[in-house]
Short mmCIF file of C-alpha atoms in Angstrom, two decimals:
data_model
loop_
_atom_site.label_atom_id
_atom_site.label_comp_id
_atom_site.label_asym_id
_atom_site.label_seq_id
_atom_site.Cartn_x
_atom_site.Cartn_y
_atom_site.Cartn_z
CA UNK A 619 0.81 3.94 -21.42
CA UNK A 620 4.40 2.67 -20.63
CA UNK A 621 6.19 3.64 -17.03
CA UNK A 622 9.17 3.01 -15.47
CA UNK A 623 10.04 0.93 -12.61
CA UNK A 624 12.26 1.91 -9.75
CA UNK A 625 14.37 0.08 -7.89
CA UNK A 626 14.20 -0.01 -3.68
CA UNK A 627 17.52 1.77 -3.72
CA UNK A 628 16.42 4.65 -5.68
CA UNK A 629 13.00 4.69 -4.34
CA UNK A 630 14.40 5.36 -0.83
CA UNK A 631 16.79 7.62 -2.16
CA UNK A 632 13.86 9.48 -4.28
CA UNK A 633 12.09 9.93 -1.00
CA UNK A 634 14.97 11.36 0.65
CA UNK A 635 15.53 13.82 -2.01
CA UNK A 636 11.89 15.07 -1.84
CA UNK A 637 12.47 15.58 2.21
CA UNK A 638 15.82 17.29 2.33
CA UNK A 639 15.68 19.06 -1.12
CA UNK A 640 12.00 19.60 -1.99
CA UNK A 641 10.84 20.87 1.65
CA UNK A 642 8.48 17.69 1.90
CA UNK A 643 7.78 16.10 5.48
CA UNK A 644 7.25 12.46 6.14
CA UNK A 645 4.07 13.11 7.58
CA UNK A 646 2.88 15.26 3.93
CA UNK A 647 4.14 12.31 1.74
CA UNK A 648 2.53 9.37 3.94
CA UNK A 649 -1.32 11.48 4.08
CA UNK A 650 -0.38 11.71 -0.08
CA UNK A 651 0.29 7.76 -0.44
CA UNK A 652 -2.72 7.12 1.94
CA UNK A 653 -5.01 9.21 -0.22
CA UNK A 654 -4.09 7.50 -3.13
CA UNK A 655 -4.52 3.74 -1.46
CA UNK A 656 -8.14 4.69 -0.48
CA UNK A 657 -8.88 6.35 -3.62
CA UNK A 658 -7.75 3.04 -5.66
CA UNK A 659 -10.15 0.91 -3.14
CA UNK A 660 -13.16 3.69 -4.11
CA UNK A 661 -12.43 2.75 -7.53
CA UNK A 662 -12.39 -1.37 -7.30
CA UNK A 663 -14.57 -1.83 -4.39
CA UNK A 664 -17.10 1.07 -4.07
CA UNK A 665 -18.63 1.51 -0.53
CA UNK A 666 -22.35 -0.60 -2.34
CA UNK A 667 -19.81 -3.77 -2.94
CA UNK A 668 -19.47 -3.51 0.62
CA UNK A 669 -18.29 -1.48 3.52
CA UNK A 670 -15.92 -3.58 6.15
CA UNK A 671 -12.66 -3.21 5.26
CA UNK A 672 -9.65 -4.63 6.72
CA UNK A 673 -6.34 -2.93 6.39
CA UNK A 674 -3.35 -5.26 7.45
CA UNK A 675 -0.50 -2.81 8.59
CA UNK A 676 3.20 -3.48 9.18
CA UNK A 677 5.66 -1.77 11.42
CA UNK A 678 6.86 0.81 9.03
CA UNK A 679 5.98 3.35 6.48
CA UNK A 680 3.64 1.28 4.37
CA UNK A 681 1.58 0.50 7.46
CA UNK A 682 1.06 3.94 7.91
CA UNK A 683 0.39 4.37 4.51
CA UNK A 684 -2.28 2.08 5.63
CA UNK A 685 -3.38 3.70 8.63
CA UNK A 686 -3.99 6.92 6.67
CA UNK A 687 -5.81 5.23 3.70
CA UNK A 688 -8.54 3.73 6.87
CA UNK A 689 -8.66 7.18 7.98
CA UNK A 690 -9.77 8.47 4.23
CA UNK A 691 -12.22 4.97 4.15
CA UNK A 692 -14.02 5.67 6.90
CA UNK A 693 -15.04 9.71 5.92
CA UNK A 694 -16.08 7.84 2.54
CA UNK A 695 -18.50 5.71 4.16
CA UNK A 696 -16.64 2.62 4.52
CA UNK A 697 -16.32 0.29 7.98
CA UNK A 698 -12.44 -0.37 8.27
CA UNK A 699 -10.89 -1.81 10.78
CA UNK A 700 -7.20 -2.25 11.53
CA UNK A 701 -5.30 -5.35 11.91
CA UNK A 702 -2.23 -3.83 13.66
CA UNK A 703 -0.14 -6.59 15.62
CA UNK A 704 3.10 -5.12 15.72
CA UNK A 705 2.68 -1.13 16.14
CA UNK A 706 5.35 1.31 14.45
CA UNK A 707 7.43 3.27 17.36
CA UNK A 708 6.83 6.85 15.41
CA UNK A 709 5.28 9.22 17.31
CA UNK A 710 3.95 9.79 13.85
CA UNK A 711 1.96 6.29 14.00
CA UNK A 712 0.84 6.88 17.46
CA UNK A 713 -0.77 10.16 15.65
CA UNK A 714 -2.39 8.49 13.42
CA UNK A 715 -3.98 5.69 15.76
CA UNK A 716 -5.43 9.09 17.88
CA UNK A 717 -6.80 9.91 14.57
CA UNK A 718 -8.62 6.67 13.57
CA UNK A 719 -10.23 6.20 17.61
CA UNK A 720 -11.74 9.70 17.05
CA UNK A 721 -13.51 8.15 14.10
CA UNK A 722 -14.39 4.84 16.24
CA UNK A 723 -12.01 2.60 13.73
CA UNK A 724 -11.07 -0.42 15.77
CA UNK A 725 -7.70 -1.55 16.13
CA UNK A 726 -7.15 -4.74 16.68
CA UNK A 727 -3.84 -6.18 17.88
CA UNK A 728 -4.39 -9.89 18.32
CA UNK A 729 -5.05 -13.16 16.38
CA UNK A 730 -8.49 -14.00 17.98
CA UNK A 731 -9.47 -10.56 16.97
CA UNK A 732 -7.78 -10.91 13.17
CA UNK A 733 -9.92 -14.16 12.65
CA UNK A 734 -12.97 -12.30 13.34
CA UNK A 735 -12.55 -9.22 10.97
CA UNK A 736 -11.00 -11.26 8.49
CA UNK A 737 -14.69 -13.67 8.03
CA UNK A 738 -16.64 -10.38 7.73
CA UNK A 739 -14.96 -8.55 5.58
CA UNK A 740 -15.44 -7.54 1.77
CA UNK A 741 -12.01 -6.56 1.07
CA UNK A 742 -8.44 -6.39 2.45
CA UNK A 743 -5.92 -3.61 2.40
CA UNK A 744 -2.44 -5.27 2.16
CA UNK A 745 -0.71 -2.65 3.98
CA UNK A 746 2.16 -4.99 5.42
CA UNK A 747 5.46 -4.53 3.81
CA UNK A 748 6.69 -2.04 0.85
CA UNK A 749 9.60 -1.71 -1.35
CA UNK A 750 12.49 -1.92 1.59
CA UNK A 751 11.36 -5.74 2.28
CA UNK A 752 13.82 -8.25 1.33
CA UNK A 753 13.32 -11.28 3.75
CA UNK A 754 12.92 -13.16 5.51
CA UNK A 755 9.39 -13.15 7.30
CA UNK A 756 9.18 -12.69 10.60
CA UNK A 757 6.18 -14.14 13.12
CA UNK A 758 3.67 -13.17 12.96
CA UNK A 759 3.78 -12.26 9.70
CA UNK A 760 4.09 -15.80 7.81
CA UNK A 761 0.51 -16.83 9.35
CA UNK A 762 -0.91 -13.29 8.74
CA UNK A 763 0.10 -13.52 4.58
CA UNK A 764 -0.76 -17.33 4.57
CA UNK A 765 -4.32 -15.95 6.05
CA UNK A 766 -4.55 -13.59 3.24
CA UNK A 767 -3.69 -16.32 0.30
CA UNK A 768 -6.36 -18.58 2.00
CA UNK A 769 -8.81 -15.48 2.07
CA UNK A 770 -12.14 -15.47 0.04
CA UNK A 771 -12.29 -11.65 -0.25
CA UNK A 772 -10.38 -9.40 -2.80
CA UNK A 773 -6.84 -8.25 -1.72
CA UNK A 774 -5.55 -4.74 -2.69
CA UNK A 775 -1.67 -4.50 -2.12
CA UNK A 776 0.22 -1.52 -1.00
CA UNK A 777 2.97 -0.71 -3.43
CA UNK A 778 4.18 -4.55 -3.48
CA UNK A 779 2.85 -7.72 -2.38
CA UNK A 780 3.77 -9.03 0.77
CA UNK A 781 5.88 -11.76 1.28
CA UNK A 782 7.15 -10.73 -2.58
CA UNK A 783 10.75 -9.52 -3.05
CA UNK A 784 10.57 -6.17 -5.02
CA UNK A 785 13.07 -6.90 -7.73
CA UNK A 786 12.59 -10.66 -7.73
CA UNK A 787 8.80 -10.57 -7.09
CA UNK A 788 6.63 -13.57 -5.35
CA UNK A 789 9.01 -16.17 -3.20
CA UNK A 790 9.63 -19.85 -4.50
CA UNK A 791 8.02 -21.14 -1.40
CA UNK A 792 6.45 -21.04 1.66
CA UNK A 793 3.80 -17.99 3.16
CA UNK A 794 3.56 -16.10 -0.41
CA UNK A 795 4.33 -18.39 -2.92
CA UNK A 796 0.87 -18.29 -4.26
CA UNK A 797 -0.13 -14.54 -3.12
CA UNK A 798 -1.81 -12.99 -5.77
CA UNK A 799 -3.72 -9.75 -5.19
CA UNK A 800 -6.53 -8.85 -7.09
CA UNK A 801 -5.15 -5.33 -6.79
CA UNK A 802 -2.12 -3.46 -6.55
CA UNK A 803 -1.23 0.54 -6.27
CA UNK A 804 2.19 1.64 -6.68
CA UNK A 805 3.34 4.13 -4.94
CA UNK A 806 5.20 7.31 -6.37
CA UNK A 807 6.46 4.71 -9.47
CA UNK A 808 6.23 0.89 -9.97
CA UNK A 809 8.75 -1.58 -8.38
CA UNK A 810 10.65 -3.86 -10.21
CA UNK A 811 8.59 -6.95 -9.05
CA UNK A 812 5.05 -5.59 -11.15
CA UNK A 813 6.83 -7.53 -14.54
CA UNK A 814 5.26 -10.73 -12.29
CA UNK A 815 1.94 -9.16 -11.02
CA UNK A 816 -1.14 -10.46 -13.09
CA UNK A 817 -4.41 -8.45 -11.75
CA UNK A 818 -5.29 -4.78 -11.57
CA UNK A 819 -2.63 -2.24 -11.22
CA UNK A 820 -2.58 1.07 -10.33
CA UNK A 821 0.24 4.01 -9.43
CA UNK A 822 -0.72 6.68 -7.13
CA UNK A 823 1.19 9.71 -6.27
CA UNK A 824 0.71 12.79 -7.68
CA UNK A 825 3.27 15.26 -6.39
CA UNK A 826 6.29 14.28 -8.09
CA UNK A 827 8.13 17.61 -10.14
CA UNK A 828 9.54 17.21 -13.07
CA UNK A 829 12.76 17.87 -12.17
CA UNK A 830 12.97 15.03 -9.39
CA UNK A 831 11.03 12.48 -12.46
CA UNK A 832 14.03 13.32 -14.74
CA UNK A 833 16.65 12.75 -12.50
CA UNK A 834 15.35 9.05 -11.66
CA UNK A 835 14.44 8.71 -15.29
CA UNK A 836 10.42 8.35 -14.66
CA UNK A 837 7.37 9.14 -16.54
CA UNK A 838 5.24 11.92 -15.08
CA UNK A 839 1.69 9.70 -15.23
CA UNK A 840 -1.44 12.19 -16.70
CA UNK A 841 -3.89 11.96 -13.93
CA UNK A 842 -7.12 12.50 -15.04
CA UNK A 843 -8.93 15.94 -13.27
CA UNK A 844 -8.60 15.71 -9.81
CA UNK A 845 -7.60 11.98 -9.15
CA UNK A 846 -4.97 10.66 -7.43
CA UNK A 847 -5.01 7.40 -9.03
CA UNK A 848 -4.36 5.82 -12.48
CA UNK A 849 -4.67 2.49 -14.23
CA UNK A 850 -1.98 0.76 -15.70
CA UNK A 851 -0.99 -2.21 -17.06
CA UNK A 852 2.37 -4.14 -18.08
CA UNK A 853 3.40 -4.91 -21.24
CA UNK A 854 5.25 -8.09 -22.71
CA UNK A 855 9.16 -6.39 -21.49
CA UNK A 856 7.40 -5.35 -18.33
CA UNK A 857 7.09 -2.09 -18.88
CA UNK A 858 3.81 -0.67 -17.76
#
C-alpha cells in the first residue's frame, strides 16, 4: 500500500489540531502511540524470543511514548526496564514513572546501570527523540546512540531514528551515521526521513478522522480487526 509522509511542521501542527479541535488530551494520544509501540514489539519480538526489554527514553513526548509502551510490555509478559537519564518535567511523565514502579519496572538513570541492562537484553526500544529533533546531540545522548549502533540486539525505533534528521534522515557523521534499526513504527503517519530507512516498518495510530487525514492530505491505513499496528514498506519514490 502507498502512504504519505508528513513533515515535522505539520505533524506538530496535526497534533495540535486533534487537542484544541478534536477534544483529544495529551495524555489520550501518548497511551494511543504507546499502545501501538508495544503492539509492533509483540509482533517482531514475541515475549518466547525473549522477555528483557530496554526502552531508551528522551526528555519529551516520544520518551513517554516510551514509558507507556513499557507499561503495555510488562502486562504482556515482557521484563522492561527503563533507561531514563534525563527525566521529562511533565507532571504527566512523573505519572507515568508512578505507573511503571507499581508494576516493579526499574528505572534506571545512570551509565553504570545502562551498561548492565543493555548486555542482557533481547531487544531495545528506541524511544529517544521523534519528529521535532533537528540537532545537534546533546550529552549524554551521543554515547547513549553510539551504544545502540554498537549493540548486538535488535533495535525498534520510535517514529524516527535517533540521531536521524526527519526530513534529511541518518547524519553524515559522527553518533548515528551508521544507526540502522531493525525496526521502525511511525507514529500517526510516516516522516519524511523513512525514503532512507531499510528494515521493517510499521505506522501505528489508529484514531485519526477522516476529516483531519484530508486536510493534511494522508491515507487513512486499513488496520486489520482490532490492531493497532500495520506493515508497510517504501517504494522506489519513497512512498510507502
Amino acid at each position: 500500500m502507498s502512504l504519505k509522509a508528513i513533515s515535522s511542521k505539520d505533524a506538530a501542527s496535526l497534533d495540535q489540531d486533534l487537542m484544541e479541535m478534536g477534544g483529544w488530551s495529551l495524555d489520550q494520544l501518548m497511551e494511543l502511540a504507546g499502545l501501538s509501540v508495544s503492539q509492533a514489539v509483540y509482533r517482531v519480538h514475541p515475549p518466547s524470543a525473549g522477555r528483557n526489554i530496554l526502552v531508551i527514553c528522551g526528555p519529551g513526548n516520544n520518551g513517554g511514548d516510551g514509558l507507556v509502551a513499557a507499561r503495555h510490555l510488562s502486562q504482556y509478559g515482557y521484563t522492561p526496564s527503563i533507561y531514563y537519564p534525563k527525566p521529562g518535567k511533565k507532571d504527566l511523565y512523573t505519572r507515568l514513572q508512578t505507573q511503571l514502579r507499581a508494576l516493579f519496572v526499574p528505572i534506571l538513570t545512570n551509565d553504570t546501570e545502562f551498561t548492565s541492562a543493555l548486555k542482557g537484553t533481547s531487544l531495545i526500544v528506541d524511544a529517544i527523540f521523534g519528529f521535532s529533533f533537528g540537532g545537534p546531540l546533546r550529552d549524554p545522548f551521543p554515547e547513549i546512540i553510539s551504544q545502540m549502533e554498537k549493540a548486538k540486539v535488535p533495535v525498534l525505533a520510535v517514529d524516527a531514528p535517533s540521531s536521524w534528521d526527519v526530513e534529511s534522515g541518518p547524519p553524515k557523521e559522527g553518533p548515528g551515521s551508521g544507526f540502522m534499526p531493525e525496526y521502525l513504527i511511525s507514529l500517526t503517519a510516516p516522516k519524511p526521513c523513512v525514503r532512507f530507512y531499510r528494515g521493517r516498518h510499521f505506522v501505528g495510530g489508529r484514531f485519526l478522522t477522516k476529516d483531519v487525514a484530508e486536510k493534511y492530505g494522508l491515507d487513512l491505513p486499513k488496520y486489520p480487526g482490532i490492531d493497532q499496528v500495520l506493515e508497510v514498506g517504501v517504494d522506489a519514490e519513497g512512498r510507502l
